């Protein structure tokens, strides 16, 4: 009986959390078209986008280089090292670009968003905004939400471009794959809509989910040190799991059934 | 006598299963300094949040200038909130902007004034709390008392009709305390503001308040002018004013009998 | 509040993202070169298309001139039909007598269609010069491959099992 009660209560709590976070999301979405918010959004793009740029670029470079090295050692067995270009490009554009960017973003920017908003709540800044007749959803949540959703696909594009250049660096400049075949076979294989655009769509979906989780966790956290640290951890864990789960679903939808 | 700015009628509020207030009624007269006192942990801050409609009571009503703050639309509520402001215990300054920007914040959000005019207003408000020289400091560089004064400057930036002070004296050294007492008194007299001060610092508040409510045990246990309160024959009120450790407000948090809990004879 | 440096850096960030998108579009996906642009359609029927797929390339001596746009089965004859899109850049270039064959790049590579240009009879050249057959609306008599035309000369994909079968059969005869 006790077990059933607990199960029921935790289910009700989960459903309530989904409801509360949806209400928050709508509040943030509908607060967008206000001119003052554009500047705030730009400011937040600096925090979530520009400040994540370095880690994204370095990771992209190394992942591209590793992909080229791994791919080369396998492909060279079949004398097919000319296909290194499409291998690196496709795996980065379709999967690694959006997914790794989203995971890094969740760790770098998502956790920071949760902690920042949690602290604003703990220090009564959110209450204080409300008492000043300023809607915190509009003033605090909405700019961060839009900044995240705009920044992540841009970061993913940068990640992919740098990854492919990194693959070129290792494959062509170091291992001696012909530069012409690296690019031309890549160009013959990679399709704009199927590979690049789908990657960007994935990235936008991940951005929505990560930013939503991060903001909701911060907004609804228990305003104490333990509460904030728990919320920050949950942001990273939940975002990462959602990214990987959604990635499977999106991949199945986009590439699974032709 | 003018109409009370705030009328609370038969309000009940509970958080989860825990009842915070059962049946509270009180009035705050316009232009007066009303103090609400009571022991820690009985939800005095909650009362202010109920007045500001950040929380909703389970029954009863809160009227601000005759309008029920919990039944009006969100837009109306936001208009109403521009007439009230609240000084939080921590100050709640925005940590990512300077003191100047903090004070300018409500002006920039709610008015279309030029930066020149905003600058004048901000510096005047900072002058009123004695922090004009600290305008360019970051909140992290301020001491607790200064942060509270800066927050006070922000609270009066839009010239509200009602200011609610949440524990303004808590954790202050005697000098800051004196400064704050003087400021609160000066502001309410000079600007003819209505003030609500929530506190448990008896002597300070009795020296400036026009009317006092004492909360304990989920209801109002005493009210009157400071003189009347001091003469009260209620044991509860006297225990609170004199700070006796045990009395009608018990020293012990409600628990089972100590002998039972140690010897395990309960159940 | 917001300062000039923040705005500048966000601007750089946006510029970098646009540069990345351009790199991916032009250098990686080769968008805007062969992908878009004017095309004309040809059809061809094969006995067996092997591993040919939509968007496989059509090459003339290794130069990509178009792509496979659609593969379907002819309803009457139950024979694979392939629809090709050839870049308009190569309009009125390949004679009617050109042939198509399904080839494989390398041992394990992708399959593509190789177009072997044919020839034009001298009398047809005269027709082009004098009768302007390639400037009419229907282009029916034009000796070049034009929009909607079917390429008749096709060679199917080599299927390994068939080859082995043939080899064994020949061995058996000897």
XYZ file of C-alpha atoms in Angstrom, chain B:
267
model
C -9.242 59.111 9.528
C -8.484 58.078 5.947
C -9.243 54.664 4.532
C -6.706 51.951 5.369
C -4.326 51.268 2.482
C -4.252 47.559 3.320
C -7.104 45.565 4.779
C -6.587 41.898 5.549
C -9.799 40.089 6.396
C -10.065 36.653 7.993
C -7.107 35.388 6.052
C -5.968 31.790 6.351
C -2.813 30.432 4.797
C -1.192 27.048 4.920
C 1.850 25.642 3.223
C 1.377 21.972 2.496
C -0.148 20.469 5.633
C 1.334 23.116 7.890
C -1.000 25.945 8.851
C 0.872 29.246 8.936
C -2.031 31.574 9.711
C -5.480 30.818 10.909
C -7.773 33.799 10.706
C -5.763 36.985 10.564
C -7.353 40.397 10.195
C -5.417 43.628 10.223
C -5.474 47.108 8.773
C -2.619 49.359 7.721
C -3.534 53.039 7.830
C -2.413 55.282 4.986
C 0.623 57.381 5.814
C 1.375 55.536 9.034
C 4.268 53.299 10.018
C 2.858 49.959 11.042
C 5.054 47.364 12.670
C 4.386 43.647 12.587
C 6.346 41.803 15.232
C 6.615 38.238 16.296
C 9.066 35.465 17.012
C 11.194 34.063 14.187
C 9.774 31.372 11.991
C 6.114 32.287 12.221
C 5.968 33.566 8.672
C 6.223 37.324 8.914
C 7.896 37.395 5.509
C 5.082 35.198 4.244
C 2.646 37.900 5.308
C 4.446 40.462 3.147
C 4.463 38.068 0.205
C 0.732 37.576 0.685
C 0.229 41.341 0.560
C 2.362 41.521 -2.606
C 0.330 38.639 -4.066
C 3.368 36.446 -4.580
C 1.474 33.903 -2.500
C -2.264 33.264 -2.415
C -4.149 32.690 0.852
C -6.317 29.604 1.232
C -9.230 31.778 2.315
C -9.964 35.359 3.259
C -8.898 38.422 1.336
C -6.189 41.059 1.105
C -7.306 44.456 -0.129
C -4.863 47.088 -1.356
C -6.596 50.462 -1.663
C -9.877 48.564 -1.788
C -8.783 46.097 -4.533
C -8.460 42.414 -3.784
C -4.909 41.656 -4.934
C -5.514 37.931 -5.372
C -8.488 38.067 -7.723
C -7.445 40.769 -10.188
C -5.781 39.956 -13.504
C -2.046 39.692 -13.857
C -1.823 42.971 -15.775
C -3.801 44.821 -13.089
C -1.674 43.225 -10.392
C 1.510 44.434 -12.088
C 0.062 47.946 -12.238
C -0.797 47.711 -8.557
C 2.670 46.506 -7.649
C 4.181 49.682 -9.060
C 2.565 51.484 -6.127
C 4.162 49.210 -3.578
C 7.714 48.186 -3.061
C 9.489 45.812 -0.810
C 12.852 45.844 0.858
C 14.081 42.290 1.144
C 16.059 41.008 4.072
C 19.105 40.324 1.921
C 18.645 43.502 -0.096
C 18.245 41.392 -3.239
C 20.358 43.762 -5.316
C 21.021 42.456 -8.818
C 24.534 41.148 -8.565
C 25.373 41.616 -12.229
C 25.016 45.414 -12.230
C 26.396 48.348 -10.310
C 24.578 50.131 -7.502
C 23.709 52.935 -9.917
C 22.162 50.529 -12.430
C 20.314 48.755 -9.656
C 18.613 51.959 -8.588
C 18.006 52.950 -12.192
C 16.521 49.544 -12.986
C 12.866 50.189 -12.025
C 13.001 53.579 -13.753
C 14.335 52.056 -16.957
C 11.780 49.247 -16.821
C 8.701 51.291 -16.089
C 9.302 54.760 -17.468
C 10.420 56.239 -20.761
C 12.578 58.879 -19.106
C 15.806 60.185 -20.659
C 19.075 58.918 -19.237
C 19.758 62.489 -17.984
C 16.605 62.565 -15.897
C 17.161 59.023 -14.694
C 20.648 60.015 -13.634
C 19.296 62.915 -11.595
C 16.646 60.780 -9.915
C 19.058 57.958 -9.151
C 21.638 60.291 -7.621
C 18.948 61.998 -5.519
C 17.696 58.668 -4.193
C 21.236 57.546 -3.448
C 21.881 60.878 -1.719
C 18.812 60.245 0.448
C 20.314 57.018 1.748
C 23.823 58.475 1.906
C 25.355 56.325 -0.819
C 25.829 58.783 -3.680
C 29.561 58.165 -3.480
C 29.050 54.414 -3.881
C 27.080 54.641 -7.121
C 29.690 52.894 -9.254
C 30.444 50.090 -6.813
C 29.287 46.533 -7.446
C 26.873 45.022 -4.888
C 29.548 42.541 -3.823
C 31.725 45.444 -2.666
C 29.101 46.740 -0.229
C 28.746 45.838 3.423
C 25.442 44.337 4.575
C 24.136 47.643 5.894
C 25.157 49.523 2.759
C 23.548 46.868 0.552
C 20.311 47.309 2.460
C 20.488 51.082 2.061
C 21.178 50.714 -1.662
C 18.188 48.394 -1.901
C 16.159 51.008 -0.064
C 17.172 53.605 -2.640
C 15.996 51.207 -5.335
C 12.733 50.587 -3.473
C 11.888 54.297 -3.389
C 13.063 55.002 -6.952
C 9.527 54.993 -8.342
C 8.082 56.903 -5.358
C 5.785 54.120 -4.181
C 2.847 54.642 -1.845
C 3.702 51.666 0.316
C 7.018 50.220 1.367
C 7.289 46.871 3.075
C 10.465 46.286 5.064
C 11.346 42.665 5.661
C 13.513 42.420 8.775
C 15.420 45.638 8.052
C 17.418 45.454 11.281
C 18.356 41.781 11.298
C 22.067 41.149 11.568
C 23.107 44.805 11.609
C 25.689 46.402 13.838
C 24.375 49.136 16.161
C 25.531 51.961 13.877
C 23.940 50.577 10.715
C 20.869 49.807 12.777
C 20.710 53.413 13.943
C 21.150 54.645 10.363
C 18.361 52.398 9.115
C 15.980 53.408 11.923
C 16.609 57.041 11.125
C 16.134 56.435 7.392
C 12.898 54.530 7.747
C 11.485 57.176 10.063
C 12.632 60.017 7.840
C 11.269 58.447 4.689
C 7.875 57.694 6.106
C 7.514 61.171 7.597
C 9.092 63.228 4.822
C 7.563 61.463 1.823
C 4.343 60.617 3.665
C 4.840 56.972 2.763
C 2.918 54.165 4.305
C 5.373 51.704 5.775
C 5.054 48.186 7.058
C 8.016 46.993 9.073
C 8.270 43.322 9.827
C 10.797 42.689 12.565
C 11.562 41.112 15.873
C 13.751 43.939 17.145
C 11.441 45.284 19.811
C 13.104 48.458 21.056
C 14.011 49.903 17.659
C 10.627 49.437 16.191
C 8.648 50.604 19.194
C 10.538 53.892 18.959
C 9.356 54.633 15.434
C 6.083 52.734 14.880
C 2.659 54.368 14.921
C 0.833 51.103 15.388
C 1.984 47.606 16.273
C 0.644 44.113 15.641
C 2.148 41.125 17.396
C 1.842 37.760 15.702
C 2.312 34.432 17.397
C 0.702 31.021 17.354
C -0.724 31.595 13.880
C -2.812 34.609 14.879
C -2.587 38.171 16.124
C -2.084 38.181 19.845
C -1.821 41.874 20.485
C -2.226 45.227 18.771
C -2.159 48.882 19.605
C 0.080 51.910 19.697
C 3.535 51.323 21.184
C 2.346 52.753 24.500
C -0.665 50.461 24.602
C 1.432 47.449 23.712
C 3.865 48.119 26.530
C 0.936 48.280 28.961
C -0.635 45.059 27.610
C -1.576 42.517 30.230
C -1.357 39.590 27.816
C 1.283 37.110 28.978
C 2.248 36.347 25.395
C 2.874 39.988 24.548
C 4.895 40.537 27.685
C 6.962 37.422 27.046
C 7.777 38.677 23.580
C 8.581 42.218 24.659
C 10.829 41.120 27.496
C 12.379 38.186 25.752
C 11.689 35.544 28.391
C 12.910 32.139 27.323
C 9.894 30.096 28.299
C 6.261 31.072 28.632
C 3.145 30.910 26.539
C 5.395 30.601 23.490
C 7.128 27.425 24.579
C 10.890 26.975 24.603
C 10.519 23.472 23.176
C 9.438 22.687 19.682
C 6.367 20.461 20.036
C 7.591 16.893 20.649
C 6.574 13.786 22.479
C 7.403 13.440 26.125
C 11.177 13.217 26.638
C 10.929 10.174 28.903
C 8.834 8.380 26.307
C 11.147 9.146 23.435
C 14.323 8.077 25.295
C 12.932 5.026 26.988
C 11.051 3.933 23.911
C 7.760 3.479 25.739
C 5.867 5.451 23.128
C 3.707 3.644 20.546
